Every structure is written in C-alpha cells, then in structure tokens.
XYZ file of C-alpha atoms in Angstrom:
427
model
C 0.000 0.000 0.000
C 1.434 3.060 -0.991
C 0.541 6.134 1.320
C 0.995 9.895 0.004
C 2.466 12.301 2.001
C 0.492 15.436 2.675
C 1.860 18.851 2.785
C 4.102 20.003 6.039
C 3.059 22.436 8.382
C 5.261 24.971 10.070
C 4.357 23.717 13.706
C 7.366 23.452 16.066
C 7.540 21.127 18.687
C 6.813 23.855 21.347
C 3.598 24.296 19.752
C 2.973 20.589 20.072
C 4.288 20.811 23.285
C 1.853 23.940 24.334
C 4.974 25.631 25.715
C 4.615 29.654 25.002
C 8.664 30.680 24.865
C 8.059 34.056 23.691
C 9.481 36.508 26.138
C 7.141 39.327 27.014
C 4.162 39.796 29.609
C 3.198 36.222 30.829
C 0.146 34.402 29.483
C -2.017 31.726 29.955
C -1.019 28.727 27.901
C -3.044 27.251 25.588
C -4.790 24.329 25.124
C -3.280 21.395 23.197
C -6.927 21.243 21.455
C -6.295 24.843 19.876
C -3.417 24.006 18.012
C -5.501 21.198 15.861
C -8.315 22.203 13.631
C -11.529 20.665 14.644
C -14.067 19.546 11.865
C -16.907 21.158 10.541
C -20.162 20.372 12.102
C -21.534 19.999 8.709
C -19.169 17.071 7.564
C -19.851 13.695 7.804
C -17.601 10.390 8.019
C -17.942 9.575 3.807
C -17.355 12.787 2.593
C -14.675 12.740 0.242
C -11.360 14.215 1.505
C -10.193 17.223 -0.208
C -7.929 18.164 -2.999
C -4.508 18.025 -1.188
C -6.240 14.039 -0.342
C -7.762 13.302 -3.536
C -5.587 10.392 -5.027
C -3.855 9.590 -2.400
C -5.659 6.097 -1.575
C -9.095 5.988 0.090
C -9.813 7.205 3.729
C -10.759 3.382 5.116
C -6.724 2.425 6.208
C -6.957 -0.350 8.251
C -4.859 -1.610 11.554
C -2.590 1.139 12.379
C -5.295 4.259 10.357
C -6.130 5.243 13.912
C -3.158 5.463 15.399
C -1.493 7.506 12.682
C -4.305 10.210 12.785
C -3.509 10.457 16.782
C 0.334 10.994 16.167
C -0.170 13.521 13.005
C -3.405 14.850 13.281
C -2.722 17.527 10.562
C -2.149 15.350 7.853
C -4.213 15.494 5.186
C -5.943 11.677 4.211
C -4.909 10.314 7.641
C -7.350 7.843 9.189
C -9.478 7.664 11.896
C -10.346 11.503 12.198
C -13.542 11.148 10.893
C -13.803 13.388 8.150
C -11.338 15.813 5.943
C -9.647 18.394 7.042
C -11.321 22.220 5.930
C -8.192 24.207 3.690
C -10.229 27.486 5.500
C -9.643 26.426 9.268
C -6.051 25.077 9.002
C -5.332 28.436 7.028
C -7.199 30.382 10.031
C -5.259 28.085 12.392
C -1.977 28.638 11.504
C -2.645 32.533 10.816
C -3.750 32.845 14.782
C -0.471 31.022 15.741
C 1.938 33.080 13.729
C -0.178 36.251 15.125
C -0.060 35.041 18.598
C 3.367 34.133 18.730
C 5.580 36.072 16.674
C 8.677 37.850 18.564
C 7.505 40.800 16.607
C 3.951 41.210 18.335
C 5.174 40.736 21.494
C 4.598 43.530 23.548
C 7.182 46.259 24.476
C 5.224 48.031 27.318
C 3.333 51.603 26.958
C 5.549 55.092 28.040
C 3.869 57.952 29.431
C 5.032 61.676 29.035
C 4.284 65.503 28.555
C 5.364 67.384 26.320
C 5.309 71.560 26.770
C 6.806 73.963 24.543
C 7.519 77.643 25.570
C 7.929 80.246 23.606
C 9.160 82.835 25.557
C 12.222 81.173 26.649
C 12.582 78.859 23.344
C 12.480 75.968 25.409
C 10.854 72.470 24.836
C 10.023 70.593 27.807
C 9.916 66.560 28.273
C 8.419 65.501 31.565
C 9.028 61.115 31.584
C 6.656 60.278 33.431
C 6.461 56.226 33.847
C 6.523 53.333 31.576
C 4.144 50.040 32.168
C 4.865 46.361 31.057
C 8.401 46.738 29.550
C 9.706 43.517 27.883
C 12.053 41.618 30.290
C 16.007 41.567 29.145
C 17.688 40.784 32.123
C 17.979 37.131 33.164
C 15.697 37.765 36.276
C 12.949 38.336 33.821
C 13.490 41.899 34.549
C 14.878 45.176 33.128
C 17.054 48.491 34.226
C 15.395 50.891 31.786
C 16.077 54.527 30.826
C 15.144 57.008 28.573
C 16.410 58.842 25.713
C 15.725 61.781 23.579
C 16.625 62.685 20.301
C 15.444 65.324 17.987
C 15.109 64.681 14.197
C 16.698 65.478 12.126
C 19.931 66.555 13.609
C 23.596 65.178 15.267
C 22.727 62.477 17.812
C 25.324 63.762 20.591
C 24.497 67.099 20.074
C 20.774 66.966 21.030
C 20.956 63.542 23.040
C 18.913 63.977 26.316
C 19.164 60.616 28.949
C 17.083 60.066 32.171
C 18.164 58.593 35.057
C 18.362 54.355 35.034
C 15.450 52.394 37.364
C 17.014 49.246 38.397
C 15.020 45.806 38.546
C 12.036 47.025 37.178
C 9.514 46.443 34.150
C 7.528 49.366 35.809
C 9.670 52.064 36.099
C 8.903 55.421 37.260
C 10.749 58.501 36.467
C 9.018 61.741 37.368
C 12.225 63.455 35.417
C 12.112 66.611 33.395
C 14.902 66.843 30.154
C 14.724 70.648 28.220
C 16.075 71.431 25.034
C 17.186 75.351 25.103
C 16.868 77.338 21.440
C 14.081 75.095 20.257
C 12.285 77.478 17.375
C 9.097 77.667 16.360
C 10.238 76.812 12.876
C 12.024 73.784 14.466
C 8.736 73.117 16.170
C 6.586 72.554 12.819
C 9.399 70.677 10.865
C 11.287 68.418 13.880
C 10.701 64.889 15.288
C 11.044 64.138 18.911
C 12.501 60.540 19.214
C 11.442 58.890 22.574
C 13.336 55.331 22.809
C 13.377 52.894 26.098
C 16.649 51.020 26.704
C 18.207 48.597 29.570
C 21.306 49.127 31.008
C 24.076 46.901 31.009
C 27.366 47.330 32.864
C 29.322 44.318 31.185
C 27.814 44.288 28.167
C 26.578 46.828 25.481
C 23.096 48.359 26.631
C 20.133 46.533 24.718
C 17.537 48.905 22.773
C 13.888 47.412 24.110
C 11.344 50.245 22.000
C 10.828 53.615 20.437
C 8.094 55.931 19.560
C 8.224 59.093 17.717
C 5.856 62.019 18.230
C 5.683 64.726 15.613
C 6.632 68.063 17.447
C 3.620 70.005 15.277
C 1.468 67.965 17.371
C 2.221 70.479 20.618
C 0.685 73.844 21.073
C 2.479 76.699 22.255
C 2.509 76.907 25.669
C 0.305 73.788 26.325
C 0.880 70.812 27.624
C -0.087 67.994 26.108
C -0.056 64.346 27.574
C 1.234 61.227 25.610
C 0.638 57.392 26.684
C 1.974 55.148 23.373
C 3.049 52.060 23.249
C 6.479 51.604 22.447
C 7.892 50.297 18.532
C 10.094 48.398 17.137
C 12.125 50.880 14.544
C 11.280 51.395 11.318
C 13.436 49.045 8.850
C 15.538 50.984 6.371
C 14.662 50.901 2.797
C 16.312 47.814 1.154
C 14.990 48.363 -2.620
C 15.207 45.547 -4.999
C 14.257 46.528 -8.295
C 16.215 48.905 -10.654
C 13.238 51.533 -10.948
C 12.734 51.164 -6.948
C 16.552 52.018 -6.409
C 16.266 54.873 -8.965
C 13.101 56.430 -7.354
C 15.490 56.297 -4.016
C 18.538 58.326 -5.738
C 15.736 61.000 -6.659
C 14.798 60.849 -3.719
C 17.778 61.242 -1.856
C 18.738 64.146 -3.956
C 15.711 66.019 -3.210
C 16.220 65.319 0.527
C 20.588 66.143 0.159
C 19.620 69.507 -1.925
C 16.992 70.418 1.066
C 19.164 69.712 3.666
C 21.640 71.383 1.975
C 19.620 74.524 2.547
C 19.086 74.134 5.623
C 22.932 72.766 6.504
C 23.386 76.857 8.044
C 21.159 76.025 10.620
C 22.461 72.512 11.819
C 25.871 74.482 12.966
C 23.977 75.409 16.132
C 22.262 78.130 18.169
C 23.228 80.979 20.273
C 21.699 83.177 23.141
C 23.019 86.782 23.307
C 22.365 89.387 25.485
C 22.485 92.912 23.849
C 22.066 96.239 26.951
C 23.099 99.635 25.697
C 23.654 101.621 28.429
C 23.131 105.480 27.924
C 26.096 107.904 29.669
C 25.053 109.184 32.917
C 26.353 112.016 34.989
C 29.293 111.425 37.405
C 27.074 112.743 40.359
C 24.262 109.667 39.236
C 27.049 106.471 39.318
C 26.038 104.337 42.012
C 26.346 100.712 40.875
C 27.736 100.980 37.765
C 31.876 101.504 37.189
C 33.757 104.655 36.035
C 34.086 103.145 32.538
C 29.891 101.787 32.138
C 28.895 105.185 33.341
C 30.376 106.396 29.688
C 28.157 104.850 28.243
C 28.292 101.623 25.719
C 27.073 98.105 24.422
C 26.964 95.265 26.859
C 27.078 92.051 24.993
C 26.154 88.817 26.977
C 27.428 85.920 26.045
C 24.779 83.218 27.713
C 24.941 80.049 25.661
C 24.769 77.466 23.004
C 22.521 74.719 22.160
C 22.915 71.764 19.241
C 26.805 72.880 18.683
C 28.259 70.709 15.753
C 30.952 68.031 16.724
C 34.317 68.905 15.841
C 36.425 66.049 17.615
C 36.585 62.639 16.540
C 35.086 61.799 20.005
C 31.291 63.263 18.452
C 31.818 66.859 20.850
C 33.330 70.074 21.113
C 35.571 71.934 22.685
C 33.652 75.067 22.278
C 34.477 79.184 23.093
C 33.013 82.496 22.332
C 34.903 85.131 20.773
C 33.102 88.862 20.156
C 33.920 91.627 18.087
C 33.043 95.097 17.295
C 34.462 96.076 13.401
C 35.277 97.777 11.997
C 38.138 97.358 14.512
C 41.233 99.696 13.246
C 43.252 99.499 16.389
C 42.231 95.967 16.995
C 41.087 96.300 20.448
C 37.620 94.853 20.553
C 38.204 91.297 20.751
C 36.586 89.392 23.567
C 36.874 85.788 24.499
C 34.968 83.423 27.220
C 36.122 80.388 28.285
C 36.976 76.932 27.033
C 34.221 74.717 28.133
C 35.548 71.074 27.737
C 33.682 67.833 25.839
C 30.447 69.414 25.226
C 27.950 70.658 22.550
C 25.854 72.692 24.928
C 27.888 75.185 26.475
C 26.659 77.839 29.369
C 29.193 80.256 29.630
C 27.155 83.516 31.041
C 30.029 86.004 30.452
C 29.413 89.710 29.499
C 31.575 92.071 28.000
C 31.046 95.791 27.856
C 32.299 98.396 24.957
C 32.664 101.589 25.415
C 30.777 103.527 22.146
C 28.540 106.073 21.734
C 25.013 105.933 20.489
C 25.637 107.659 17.418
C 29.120 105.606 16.446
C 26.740 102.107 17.477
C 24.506 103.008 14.270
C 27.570 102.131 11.859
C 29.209 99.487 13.829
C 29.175 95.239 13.298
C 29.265 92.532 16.172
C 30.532 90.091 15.358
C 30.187 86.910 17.563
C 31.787 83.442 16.732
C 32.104 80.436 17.988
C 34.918 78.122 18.440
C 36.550 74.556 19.114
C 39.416 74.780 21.148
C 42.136 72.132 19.714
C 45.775 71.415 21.424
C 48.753 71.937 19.648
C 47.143 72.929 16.143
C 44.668 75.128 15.061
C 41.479 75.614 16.184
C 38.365 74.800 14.211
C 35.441 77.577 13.259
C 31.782 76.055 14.148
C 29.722 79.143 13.412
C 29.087 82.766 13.808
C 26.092 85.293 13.699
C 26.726 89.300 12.702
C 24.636 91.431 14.152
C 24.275 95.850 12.765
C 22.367 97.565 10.743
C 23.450 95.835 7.602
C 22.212 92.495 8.940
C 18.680 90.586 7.881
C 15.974 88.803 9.822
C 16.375 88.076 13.224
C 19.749 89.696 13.668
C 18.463 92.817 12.154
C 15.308 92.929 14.946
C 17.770 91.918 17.532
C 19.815 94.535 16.987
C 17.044 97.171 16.343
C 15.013 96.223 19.586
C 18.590 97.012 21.225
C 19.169 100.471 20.236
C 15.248 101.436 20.768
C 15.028 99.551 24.320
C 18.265 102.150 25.892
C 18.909 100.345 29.164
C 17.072 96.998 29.310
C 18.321 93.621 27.952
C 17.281 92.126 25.217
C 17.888 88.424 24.875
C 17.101 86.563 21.646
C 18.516 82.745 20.126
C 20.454 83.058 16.788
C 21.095 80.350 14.417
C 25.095 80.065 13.867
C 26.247 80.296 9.953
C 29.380 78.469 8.368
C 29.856 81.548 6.521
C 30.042 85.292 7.741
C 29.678 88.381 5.354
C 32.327 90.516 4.494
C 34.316 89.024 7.173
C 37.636 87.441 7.218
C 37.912 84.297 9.840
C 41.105 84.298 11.717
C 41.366 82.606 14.951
C-alpha cells in the first residue's frame, strides 16, 4: 500500500508541546486542542477528503489508520479523524499562531510623558513620566530601563537627552524633566522628537527594548499635552530591490541632500546673546555701575549654546566664544569666554562691555563666533552670527530692539552660519 504524504506544516515542537517561549508579559497557555483544527459540524464520516487528499488512496486504512491520525493529526488523508480536514480552518489556524506568537507582536510596554513647549524662553520641555509592562532583558525576567531623547533630524550627541536608570524594574517610574534650550518655532513645525526605552548593562553593550516618535507640530504653544503610546520596534531601512525602486530612491535622496543642503546653516547650532546699551550718565548719578559703564556703551552677553556641531573625533566640542566690534582699526575689541571642555551645549554667562557712543553704534558690526578649542594645532570655526544695521531677519530685529530699548536687555537665540559676510575668519 502506498501512502501519500500530505503537505508540512510549520508547527514546532513547542507548539505541540503547548509551551509559550516568547518573552514578554506572561500568558495563559493554551490548550493542546487549539493548536488542531476541529471539523466542521456539517461534515460527515464519507465525505470525500479534499484536494490536497484526492488520489492519495481511500480514507478506510486499516490496523494502524487510527493510530497515525492520533500521532499527526494535521495530515491530510490520515485515518481515523472522521472526516477531511477544511483548507479554510487550518489556514485560520496557523494565521492565529503566527499572530499570537511572533517575537515581533510581542509587547514592548506603553511610556507615558508631557510634552510643553515655551515660547518665551525657546524651550521644549519633556516631563518622563512612567513606563508600564516593559519587555524583560535581564535574566531575572526583569529590566534596568532609561530614557532617551533625540530630535530629528539633527547630530545624535548634540541633542541627546538621557534620564536617570530604574534598576530591577519592568515598571519604572521617572518623574524626570529633560529641556532642550533654542528650540524654534520653525524647528517646532518641521522636527521629530525621538522617545526610545533602553536597559542598562554594565558588562555588556546596553540593549535597545522600543521607540516611539511624536511629531513636534502635534504640541501647542505653551500647552501641555499628555502622551501614553506604546512603544515600537524601529522602522526598517529601505532595502529596494528593483532597478526603478533604487532609482526612485537616488531622486529621492537628492531632493532630501539639496533640502538639507539649505538648511545645513542652521544645523551648525544656536546661540543666546544678550544685547544692553547703556546710555552715559552724569558722574554725580554712578552708584552701581563703574567709572568706565557710566560712559556709556554696548553690553554684549554671552549666555549660551545649544545643538553645537561636533568637531572632535570623540562626536563633541571643545567650544568658546569670541566677540567683536568692526570695523576694529586698532584691533582692540576682541573678547573671548572660556573653554568649556567635551560638550555641545555650552553655558558660559560672560558679558563684555564696549565703550561707544550711540551715534558711532549706528555704523558698527558685532561680530560673535564660535569656536573649538584644539591642542597643539589650530582651532576649528563652528559658526558665527553678525549682528548691525546691515544684517537681515532676526539679527536685524535683535539689533534694532537694542538700540530702541536704551537700558534693558534684550535676549534673543540666533542660528550660527558656516559663513560670515564681508568678514575674514582668523582665529
């Protein structure tokens, strides 16, 4: 007797077995009974079997029929089911086993955080609030979790954010509060805030558990608004495999290298200045100022900088501020903070104060630059801003609101440029 053999299902042992090995939040096991289809109520015992059965041999085996339907109850002609086997429910069946057991439905726990953006201050705030049901990496069936921020697009060091770690935990609760300074509103229609979860390893590299990016359009000035997600596995980069698929990427790319291309200025970094003219006063009316303010002058505060580009091979900076007022015949008006060491957010909060009147100011540059401070050879330019009556956009206000606002500060963020006009760079 000659016996066909029916088609293989993919059903591992560990199904057989009922064993659920995925790792993730525990659940109940299944029932051996759910992993075989069950018959139709409608079918009887001398319908014919279908077409993966039909001429194979006829359904009546005798002796051992029974017994081989008991060990591979799947197989299609076997005796002693009963009846044929539906193509419908072992389709459904093995569609609800992939579903239910695949790695990549396994849950990776929910995150919960606010999100508030200022505009005053230029300031986006991340409150991480708590994360629920994180999938277990540890050994113990636990996790040491943390959280990091990134905004895209943009240099990973150079807006990286990082929470504190919660040891032992798949429940973790921060209650921590990360702020990005020089965040613009501009930045705030076009930027993507990139939440990811990861577990902590001291011996070993840390292990990336889920994502979840949030569209920073979504937030309202000066709102809060409250996120619980679940957390992602990341998106899979493009792999194309036809010729017209890998040419519609090159255009693609293009588009996206000539945009950011235009935009390249603004990825050398940000700035916060402080501009005060201070009017003369009479020698009678000094009280806290010096002999030299009470002249009269521009007071230039150097505060910080925010998204810096890397210079060093190790991804930072080595950044410092250097100011000055041109044109500069007698070459006296250079001013320089200090060197703030492996870093791409820099606070310096410096000021420096020339002495000018109001009428010279009106035909007068800043200029202020920024630089990476390199041992033994020369250092490297990041960016600068030039600020005068010449200027355009934001520089020009800034400078405007200056002269018309005689003894208050004005504070405004400026976007750094590779390139300064009618200027020559030397360090």
């Amino acid at each position: 007797m000659t016996v066909r053999k029916g088609k293989r299902l993919g059903i591992t042992i560990q199904e057989h077995m009922a064993i659920d090995v995925c790792p993730g939040p525990i659940r109940p096991i299944r029932q051996i009974s759910a992993y075989f289809p069950r018959l139709s109520p409608t079918s009887s015992f001398s319908e014919p079997l279908s077409s993966a059965g039909q001429g194979g041999g006829a359904v009546g085996g005798e002796g051992g029929g029974g017994s081989s339907g008991l060990l591979s109850p799947l197989l299609p002609g076997a005796a002693g089911g009963g009846g044929s086997l539906s193509a419908m429910s072992s389709m459904d069946t093995s569609i609800e086993i992939d579903s239910c057991d695949s790695d990549d439905n396994t849950s990776l726990g929910t995150l919960e955080f606010d999100l508030l953006y200022e505009r005053a201050t230029s300031s986006l705030h991340c409150t991480v609030l708590r994360a629920k049901g994180l999938k277990p990496m540890d050994f113990n069936g636990l996790a040491d979790p943390y959280v990091k921020l990134h905004l895209l697009p943009g240099a990973c060091k150079a807006n990286k954010l990082k929470t504190k770690t919660v040891r032992n935990t798949l429940n973790p609760v921060w209650n921590e509060t990360l702020t990005y300074c020089g965040i613009t509103e501009e930045d705030m229609y076009r930027k993507t805030l990139r939440v990811s979860v990861c577990d902590e390893d001291k011996l070993t590299h840390n292990e990336f558990i889920g994502e979840s990016r949030v569209a920073l359009r979504r937030v309202k000035p000066d709102q809060t608004k409250h996120f619980n997600i679940c957390l992602e596995h990341p998106p899979p980069l493009p792999s194309p495999t036809a010729m017209s698929t890998a040419l519609r990427g090159i255009s693609c790319y293009l588009r996206e290298w000539e945009t950011e291309q235009q935009r390249s200025l603004e990825e050398r970094g940000r700035l916060l200045l402080c501009l005060q003219y201070l009017p003369p006063v009479g020698d009678g009316d000094v009280k806290g100022e010096t002999k030299d303010r009470a002249r009269g002058g521009l007071c230039v505060g150097v505060k910080r900088c925010a998204h810096l580009a890397a210079m060093d091979v190790n991804g930072f900076s080595d950044p410092y501020v250097k100011t000055y007022l041109k044109p500069d015949v007698q070459k006296k008006s250079k001013h320089k903070t200090a060197v703030i060491k492996k870093t791409l957010n820099p606070e310096f909060n410096e000021e420096f104060f020339y002495e000018i009147s109001f009428s010279e100011l009106a035909t007068k540059t800043l200029e202020v630059t920024v630089w990476d401070y390199d041992l033994g050879k020369s250092n490297d330019f990041i960016g600068g801003v030039s600020l005068g009556c010449h200027s355009q956009g934001e520089t020009l206000q800034h400078w405007i609101d200056c002269l018309k606002n005689k003894g208050k500060k004005v504070e405004r963020w400026h976007t750094l440029t590779n390139e300064l006009p009618g200027s020559t760079l030397q360090e």
